[in-house]
PDB file of C-alpha atoms in Angstrom:
ATOM      1  CA  MET A   1      15.237  58.695  13.032  1.00  0.00           C
ATOM      2  CA  ASN A   2      14.251  55.974  10.573  1.00  0.00           C
ATOM      3  CA  PRO A   3      11.030  53.882  10.662  1.00  0.00           C
ATOM      4  CA  TYR A   4      12.755  50.520  11.021  1.00  0.00           C
ATOM      5  CA  THR A   5      14.932  48.413  13.289  1.00  0.00           C
ATOM      6  CA  ILE A   6      17.294  45.528  12.546  1.00  0.00           C
ATOM      7  CA  TYR A   7      17.972  42.468  14.669  1.00  0.00           C
ATOM      8  CA  VAL A   8      20.792  40.093  13.690  1.00  0.00           C
ATOM      9  CA  HIS A   9      20.394  36.556  15.004  1.00  0.00           C
ATOM     10  CA  GLY A  10      23.368  34.976  16.729  1.00  0.00           C
ATOM     11  CA  GLN A  11      26.575  36.624  17.896  1.00  0.00           C
ATOM     12  CA  ALA A  12      27.793  39.737  16.098  1.00  0.00           C
ATOM     13  CA  LYS A  13      30.465  39.019  13.488  1.00  0.00           C
ATOM     14  CA  GLU A  14      32.959  41.290  11.800  1.00  0.00           C
ATOM     15  CA  LYS A  15      34.601  38.657   9.581  1.00  0.00           C
ATOM     16  CA  TRP A  16      32.653  36.398   7.288  1.00  0.00           C
ATOM     17  CA  GLU A  17      33.740  33.273   5.428  1.00  0.00           C
ATOM     18  CA  LYS A  18      32.356  31.872   2.218  1.00  0.00           C
ATOM     19  CA  GLY A  19      29.279  29.730   2.846  1.00  0.00           C
ATOM     20  CA  GLU A  20      28.280  31.346   6.154  1.00  0.00           C
ATOM     21  CA  ARG A  21      24.712  32.598   6.547  1.00  0.00           C
ATOM     22  CA  CYS A  22      23.519  35.843   8.072  1.00  0.00           C
ATOM     23  CA  VAL A  23      19.926  35.767   9.376  1.00  0.00           C
ATOM     24  CA  PHE A  24      18.354  39.052  10.418  1.00  0.00           C
ATOM     25  CA  ASP A  25      14.978  40.696  11.000  1.00  0.00           C
ATOM     26  CA  ILE A  26      13.856  44.052   9.633  1.00  0.00           C
ATOM     27  CA  THR A  27      10.834  45.543  11.365  1.00  0.00           C
ATOM     28  CA  LEU A  28       9.052  48.483   9.702  1.00  0.00           C
ATOM     29  CA  PHE A  29       6.787  50.908  11.556  1.00  0.00           C
ATOM     30  CA  GLY A  30       3.917  53.186  10.614  1.00  0.00           C
ATOM     31  CA  LYS A  31       4.280  54.804   7.214  1.00  0.00           C
ATOM     32  CA  GLY A  32       7.514  52.897   6.762  1.00  0.00           C
ATOM     33  CA  THR A  33       5.419  49.795   6.032  1.00  0.00           C
ATOM     34  CA  GLU A  34       4.159  51.521   2.884  1.00  0.00           C
ATOM     35  CA  GLN A  35       7.736  51.488   1.579  1.00  0.00           C
ATOM     36  CA  ALA A  36       8.422  47.791   2.158  1.00  0.00           C
ATOM     37  CA  GLY A  37       9.134  47.305  -1.541  1.00  0.00           C
ATOM     38  CA  VAL A  38      11.832  49.983  -1.408  1.00  0.00           C
ATOM     39  CA  TYR A  39      13.654  48.129   1.371  1.00  0.00           C
ATOM     40  CA  LEU A  40      13.449  44.870  -0.555  1.00  0.00           C
ATOM     41  CA  ASP A  41      14.794  46.622  -3.673  1.00  0.00           C
ATOM     42  CA  ALA A  42      17.682  47.965  -1.565  1.00  0.00           C
ATOM     43  CA  LEU A  43      18.613  44.452  -0.437  1.00  0.00           C
ATOM     44  CA  MET A  44      18.459  43.210  -4.014  1.00  0.00           C
ATOM     45  CA  ALA A  45      20.656  46.124  -5.169  1.00  0.00           C
ATOM     46  CA  ALA A  46      23.165  45.408  -2.396  1.00  0.00           C
ATOM     47  CA  GLU A  47      23.386  41.848  -3.684  1.00  0.00           C
ATOM     48  CA  GLN A  48      24.805  43.270  -6.913  1.00  0.00           C
ATOM     49  CA  LYS A  49      27.126  45.859  -5.343  1.00  0.00           C
ATOM     50  CA  GLY A  50      28.396  43.907  -2.345  1.00  0.00           C
ATOM     51  CA  TRP A  51      27.869  44.081   1.398  1.00  0.00           C
ATOM     52  CA  GLY A  52      29.468  46.657   3.658  1.00  0.00           C
ATOM     53  CA  ALA A  53      32.641  48.673   3.260  1.00  0.00           C
ATOM     54  CA  GLU A  54      34.528  45.630   1.909  1.00  0.00           C
ATOM     55  CA  ARG A  55      31.834  44.953  -0.700  1.00  0.00           C
ATOM     56  CA  LEU A  56      31.501  41.293   0.231  1.00  0.00           C
ATOM     57  CA  MET A  57      29.587  39.328  -2.344  1.00  0.00           C
ATOM     58  CA  PHE A  58      26.477  37.565  -1.041  1.00  0.00           C
ATOM     59  CA  ARG A  59      23.251  36.035  -2.253  1.00  0.00           C
ATOM     60  CA  LEU A  60      19.866  37.031  -0.885  1.00  0.00           C
ATOM     61  CA  GLU A  61      18.252  33.645  -0.300  1.00  0.00           C
ATOM     62  CA  GLN A  62      14.822  34.466   1.020  1.00  0.00           C
ATOM     63  CA  VAL A  63      12.649  36.935   2.906  1.00  0.00           C
ATOM     64  CA  VAL A  64       9.705  35.642   4.925  1.00  0.00           C
ATOM     65  CA  GLU A  65       7.116  37.084   7.270  1.00  0.00           C
ATOM     66  CA  PRO A  66       8.122  35.317  10.520  1.00  0.00           C
ATOM     67  CA  ASP A  67       4.720  35.026  12.213  1.00  0.00           C
ATOM     68  CA  SER A  68       2.856  33.492   9.263  1.00  0.00           C
ATOM     69  CA  GLY A  69       5.784  32.025   7.317  1.00  0.00           C
ATOM     70  CA  THR A  70       4.567  33.790   4.167  1.00  0.00           C
ATOM     71  CA  ILE A  71       7.185  34.098   1.418  1.00  0.00           C
ATOM     72  CA  ILE A  72       8.098  37.671   0.484  1.00  0.00           C
ATOM     73  CA  TYR A  73      11.145  36.862  -1.656  1.00  0.00           C
ATOM     74  CA  ALA A  74      12.760  33.627  -2.811  1.00  0.00           C
ATOM     75  CA  GLY A  75      14.626  32.280  -5.815  1.00  0.00           C
ATOM     76  CA  GLY A  76      15.127  35.743  -7.263  1.00  0.00           C
ATOM     77  CA  LYS A  77      11.376  36.385  -7.346  1.00  0.00           C
ATOM     78  CA  SER A  78       9.515  39.003  -5.312  1.00  0.00           C
ATOM     79  CA  PHE A  79       6.198  38.255  -3.601  1.00  0.00           C
ATOM     80  CA  ILE A  80       5.966  41.657  -1.928  1.00  0.00           C
ATOM     81  CA  ARG A  81       2.190  41.719  -2.376  1.00  0.00           C
ATOM     82  CA  ASN A  82       2.000  38.962   0.232  1.00  0.00           C
ATOM     83  CA  LEU A  83       3.252  41.391   2.877  1.00  0.00           C
ATOM     84  CA  GLU A  84       0.578  43.066   4.981  1.00  0.00           C
ATOM     85  CA  ALA A  85       1.035  45.561   7.787  1.00  0.00           C
ATOM     86  CA  LYS A  86      -0.560  44.552  11.073  1.00  0.00           C
ATOM     87  CA  PRO A  87      -1.235  46.437  14.292  1.00  0.00           C
ATOM     88  CA  LEU A  88       1.009  45.925  17.288  1.00  0.00           C
ATOM     89  CA  SER A  89      -0.976  43.960  19.846  1.00  0.00           C
ATOM     90  CA  ILE A  90       0.095  44.334  23.480  1.00  0.00           C
ATOM     91  CA  ARG A  91      -1.581  42.538  26.360  1.00  0.00           C
ATOM     92  CA  GLU A  92      -1.854  44.378  29.652  1.00  0.00           C
ATOM     93  CA  ARG A  93      -0.790  42.453  32.750  1.00  0.00           C
ATOM     94  CA  ASN A  94      -0.018  42.864  36.425  1.00  0.00           C
ATOM     95  CA  ALA A  95       3.667  42.848  37.290  1.00  0.00           C
ATOM     96  CA  GLY A  96       5.693  43.425  40.429  1.00  0.00           C
ATOM     97  CA  TYR A  97       9.016  42.488  38.848  1.00  0.00           C
ATOM     98  CA  ALA A  98      10.405  42.805  35.329  1.00  0.00           C
ATOM     99  CA  CYS A  99      13.726  41.444  34.071  1.00  0.00           C
ATOM    100  CA  LEU A 100      15.120  42.983  30.882  1.00  0.00           C
ATOM    101  CA  VAL A 101      17.808  41.021  29.045  1.00  0.00           C
ATOM    102  CA  PHE A 102      19.750  42.966  26.403  1.00  0.00           C
ATOM    103  CA  ASP A 103      21.255  40.598  23.839  1.00  0.00           C
ATOM    104  CA  THR A 104      22.553  43.307  21.483  1.00  0.00           C
ATOM    105  CA  PRO A 105      24.736  46.317  22.362  1.00  0.00           C
ATOM    106  CA  LEU A 106      22.948  49.001  24.359  1.00  0.00           C
ATOM    107  CA  ARG A 107      23.974  52.639  23.921  1.00  0.00           C
ATOM    108  CA  VAL A 108      22.148  54.822  26.425  1.00  0.00           C
ATOM    109  CA  VAL A 109      24.141  58.052  26.432  1.00  0.00           C
ATOM    110  CA  SER A 110      23.462  61.018  28.709  1.00  0.00           C
ATOM    111  CA  GLY A 111      25.646  64.097  28.904  1.00  0.00           C
ATOM    112  CA  GLY A 112      28.002  62.531  26.364  1.00  0.00           C
ATOM    113  CA  LYS A 113      28.701  59.567  28.655  1.00  0.00           C
ATOM    114  CA  LEU A 114      27.673  55.937  28.310  1.00  0.00           C
ATOM    115  CA  PHE A 115      25.466  54.745  31.173  1.00  0.00           C
ATOM    116  CA  SER A 116      27.010  52.879  34.101  1.00  0.00           C
ATOM    117  CA  LYS A 117      23.669  51.968  35.693  1.00  0.00           C
ATOM    118  CA  LEU A 118      20.165  52.028  34.252  1.00  0.00           C
ATOM    119  CA  PRO A 119      17.645  53.244  36.856  1.00  0.00           C
ATOM    120  CA  PHE A 120      14.027  52.753  35.864  1.00  0.00           C
ATOM    121  CA  PRO A 121      13.188  56.477  35.450  1.00  0.00           C
ATOM    122  CA  MET A 122      16.052  56.794  32.955  1.00  0.00           C
ATOM    123  CA  LEU A 123      14.876  53.759  30.994  1.00  0.00           C
ATOM    124  CA  ILE A 124      11.307  55.094  30.816  1.00  0.00           C
ATOM    125  CA  GLN A 125      12.537  58.530  29.796  1.00  0.00           C
ATOM    126  CA  PHE A 126      14.461  57.115  26.831  1.00  0.00           C
ATOM    127  CA  LEU A 127      11.684  54.697  25.859  1.00  0.00           C
ATOM    128  CA  THR A 128       8.858  57.253  25.924  1.00  0.00           C
ATOM    129  CA  ARG A 129      10.918  59.763  23.993  1.00  0.00           C
ATOM    130  CA  ARG A 130      11.637  57.266  21.225  1.00  0.00           C
ATOM    131  CA  ILE A 131       8.035  56.033  21.106  1.00  0.00           C
ATOM    132  CA  SER A 132       6.739  59.619  20.909  1.00  0.00           C
ATOM    133  CA  LEU A 133       9.159  60.642  18.152  1.00  0.00           C
ATOM    134  CA  LEU A 134       8.413  57.601  15.998  1.00  0.00           C
ATOM    135  CA  THR A 135       4.634  57.788  16.347  1.00  0.00           C
ATOM    136  CA  THR A 136       4.612  61.542  15.682  1.00  0.00           C
ATOM    137  CA  LYS A 137       6.764  61.255  12.557  1.00  0.00           C
ATOM    138  CA  TYR A 138       5.452  58.054  11.022  1.00  0.00           C
ATOM    139  CA  THR A 139       1.829  57.687  12.171  1.00  0.00           C
ATOM    140  CA  ASP A 140      -1.272  59.814  12.630  1.00  0.00           C
ATOM    141  CA  VAL A 141      -1.338  58.967  16.343  1.00  0.00           C
ATOM    142  CA  ARG A 142      -0.529  61.691  18.854  1.00  0.00           C
ATOM    143  CA  LEU A 143       0.411  60.264  22.225  1.00  0.00           C
ATOM    144  CA  GLU A 144      -0.278  62.355  25.291  1.00  0.00           C
ATOM    145  CA  TRP A 145       1.880  61.499  28.278  1.00  0.00           C
ATOM    146  CA  ASP A 146       1.160  62.700  31.805  1.00  0.00           C
ATOM    147  CA  ILE A 147       4.853  63.353  32.339  1.00  0.00           C
ATOM    148  CA  GLU A 148       4.673  64.343  36.002  1.00  0.00           C
ATOM    149  CA  GLU A 149       2.595  61.324  36.984  1.00  0.00           C
ATOM    150  CA  MET A 150       4.803  59.013  34.937  1.00  0.00           C
ATOM    151  CA  ARG A 151       7.963  60.366  36.564  1.00  0.00           C
ATOM    152  CA  SER A 152       6.449  59.935  40.013  1.00  0.00           C
ATOM    153  CA  LEU A 153       5.395  56.347  39.330  1.00  0.00           C
ATOM    154  CA  ALA A 154       8.730  55.487  37.681  1.00  0.00           C
ATOM    155  CA  ALA A 155      10.655  56.845  40.680  1.00  0.00           C
ATOM    156  CA  SER A 156       8.951  54.287  42.922  1.00  0.00           C
ATOM    157  CA  VAL A 157      10.323  51.379  40.852  1.00  0.00           C
ATOM    158  CA  LYS A 158      13.708  50.235  42.138  1.00  0.00           C
ATOM    159  CA  THR A 159      16.601  48.289  40.680  1.00  0.00           C
ATOM    160  CA  VAL A 160      16.845  44.910  42.425  1.00  0.00           C
ATOM    161  CA  ASP A 161      19.968  43.755  40.603  1.00  0.00           C
ATOM    162  CA  GLU A 162      21.834  44.388  37.356  1.00  0.00           C
ATOM    163  CA  ASP A 163      24.891  43.111  35.536  1.00  0.00           C
ATOM    164  CA  TRP A 164      26.587  44.791  32.584  1.00  0.00           C
ATOM    165  CA  ARG A 165      29.721  44.258  30.544  1.00  0.00           C
ATOM    166  CA  GLU A 166      31.228  46.525  27.932  1.00  0.00           C
ATOM    167  CA  VAL A 167      31.383  45.184  24.402  1.00  0.00           C
ATOM    168  CA  PRO A 168      33.824  46.514  21.789  1.00  0.00           C
ATOM    169  CA  PHE A 169      32.088  47.583  18.595  1.00  0.00           C
ATOM    170  CA  SER A 170      33.303  49.531  15.596  1.00  0.00           C
ATOM    171  CA  ARG A 171      31.764  50.301  12.227  1.00  0.00           C
ATOM    172  CA  TYR A 172      32.987  51.834   9.002  1.00  0.00           C
ATOM    173  CA  SER A 173      32.845  55.627   8.786  1.00  0.00           C
ATOM    174  CA  MET A 174      33.859  57.600   5.716  1.00  0.00           C
ATOM    175  CA  ASN A 175      34.355  60.631   7.972  1.00  0.00           C
ATOM    176  CA  ARG A 176      37.199  59.019   9.931  1.00  0.00           C
ATOM    177  CA  ARG A 177      40.782  58.890   8.734  1.00  0.00           C
ATOM    178  CA  ASP A 178      41.164  55.256   9.727  1.00  0.00           C
ATOM    179  CA  GLY A 179      37.670  54.438   8.462  1.00  0.00           C
ATOM    180  CA  LYS A 180      36.538  53.201  11.889  1.00  0.00           C
ATOM    181  CA  LEU A 181      33.971  54.649  14.277  1.00  0.00           C
ATOM    182  CA  GLU A 182      34.192  53.203  17.787  1.00  0.00           C
ATOM    183  CA  LEU A 183      30.818  52.887  19.513  1.00  0.00           C
ATOM    184  CA  ALA A 184      30.924  52.285  23.256  1.00  0.00           C
ATOM    185  CA  ALA A 185      28.131  49.936  24.333  1.00  0.00           C
ATOM    186  CA  LYS A 186      27.139  47.307  26.890  1.00  0.00           C
ATOM    187  CA  THR A 187      25.152  44.114  27.088  1.00  0.00           C
ATOM    188  CA  GLY A 188      23.627  42.588  30.203  1.00  0.00           C
ATOM    189  CA  TRP A 189      20.464  42.369  32.236  1.00  0.00           C
ATOM    190  CA  ILE A 190      18.572  44.280  34.892  1.00  0.00           C
ATOM    191  CA  LEU A 191      15.796  43.340  37.333  1.00  0.00           C
ATOM    192  CA  TYR A 192      13.291  45.983  38.427  1.00  0.00           C
ATOM    193  CA  GLY A 193      10.860  45.711  41.321  1.00  0.00           C
ATOM    194  CA  GLY A 194       7.793  47.801  42.133  1.00  0.00           C
ATOM    195  CA  GLU A 195       4.396  48.670  40.686  1.00  0.00           C
ATOM    196  CA  LEU A 196       5.163  47.945  37.042  1.00  0.00           C
ATOM    197  CA  SER A 197       1.708  47.183  35.657  1.00  0.00           C
ATOM    198  CA  ARG A 198       1.226  50.702  34.232  1.00  0.00           C
ATOM    199  CA  PHE A 199       4.557  50.446  32.422  1.00  0.00           C
ATOM    200  CA  VAL A 200       4.054  47.050  30.777  1.00  0.00           C
ATOM    201  CA  PRO A 201       2.735  48.524  27.470  1.00  0.00           C
ATOM    202  CA  ILE A 202       5.767  50.829  27.274  1.00  0.00           C
ATOM    203  CA  LEU A 203       8.198  47.992  28.006  1.00  0.00           C
ATOM    204  CA  GLU A 204       6.490  45.792  25.415  1.00  0.00           C
ATOM    205  CA  MET A 205       6.608  48.506  22.747  1.00  0.00           C
ATOM    206  CA  GLY A 206      10.281  48.988  23.524  1.00  0.00           C
ATOM    207  CA  LYS A 207      10.946  45.365  22.510  1.00  0.00           C
ATOM    208  CA  TYR A 208      10.014  46.360  18.960  1.00  0.00           C
ATOM    209  CA  LEU A 209      11.088  50.008  18.845  1.00  0.00           C
ATOM    210  CA  ARG A 210      14.270  49.480  20.931  1.00  0.00           C
ATOM    211  CA  VAL A 211      15.963  51.834  23.358  1.00  0.00           C
ATOM    212  CA  GLY A 212      19.104  53.945  23.068  1.00  0.00           C
ATOM    213  CA  LYS A 213      21.177  54.808  20.021  1.00  0.00           C
ATOM    214  CA  GLY A 214      21.836  52.596  17.011  1.00  0.00           C
ATOM    215  CA  ALA A 215      18.468  50.852  16.626  1.00  0.00           C
ATOM    216  CA  THR A 216      18.857  50.833  12.832  1.00  0.00           C
ATOM    217  CA  ILE A 217      22.135  48.902  13.070  1.00  0.00           C
ATOM    218  CA  GLY A 218      20.798  46.316  15.516  1.00  0.00           C
ATOM    219  CA  PHE A 219      21.386  47.958  18.907  1.00  0.00           C
ATOM    220  CA  GLY A 220      19.054  48.191  21.894  1.00  0.00           C
ATOM    221  CA  HIS A 221      17.176  44.882  21.480  1.00  0.00           C
ATOM    222  CA  TYR A 222      15.883  43.218  24.627  1.00  0.00           C
ATOM    223  CA  GLU A 223      13.482  40.606  25.936  1.00  0.00           C
ATOM    224  CA  VAL A 224      11.442  41.254  29.053  1.00  0.00           C
ATOM    225  CA  PHE A 225      10.183  38.694  31.581  1.00  0.00           C
ATOM    226  CA  TYR A 226       7.608  39.267  34.339  1.00  0.00           C
ATOM    227  CA  ASP A 227       6.859  37.590  37.630  1.00  0.00           C
ATOM    228  CA  LYS A 228       3.119  37.142  37.022  1.00  0.00           C
TER     229      LYS A 228
END
């Protein structure tokens, strides 16, 4: 489990033409923020070696901190000292409904099978596990969950409606004869109803840390909307 996630703006593309731009976010967590320069060096090295299995040539135009607009890299010059880690700020709120919209492939796999529905207890189970693993490995924080109480509260939250569609996705794998690894995934949305106020911090953290498999290749990103 790596201390970063990637989010690619726009629709996923497998074929690129000369002159097209790829805009993406890289979010670092915990001790991973101390290695920001290493990630920037990796992007600069990839510019020389080519992108992906086909070694597509590209030019790294710029890297900016999105909230402040501060330049981190531009014109071949690094301004990595401008980058500062900041705490994740989450506002508590009352909520009776929450709608999660997944705009990148979601791979929640249980028992070797891709999910068909996403009941709230399952979502919370996967979210809390990922949050716990990341904070334990990359921070000095030790989260203590009251698992039994959380399970009981999560069980009272019901699915009001949901809509999913499977999305074909494959990536290069040197371990496959044909060089392709097929990754079953879905995109869609789900509306939960119930006493959700206690779960808002978890849902908000999940927007940054993601849920399911493949967070470091852009999977599991969602936005969440509340009724209050």
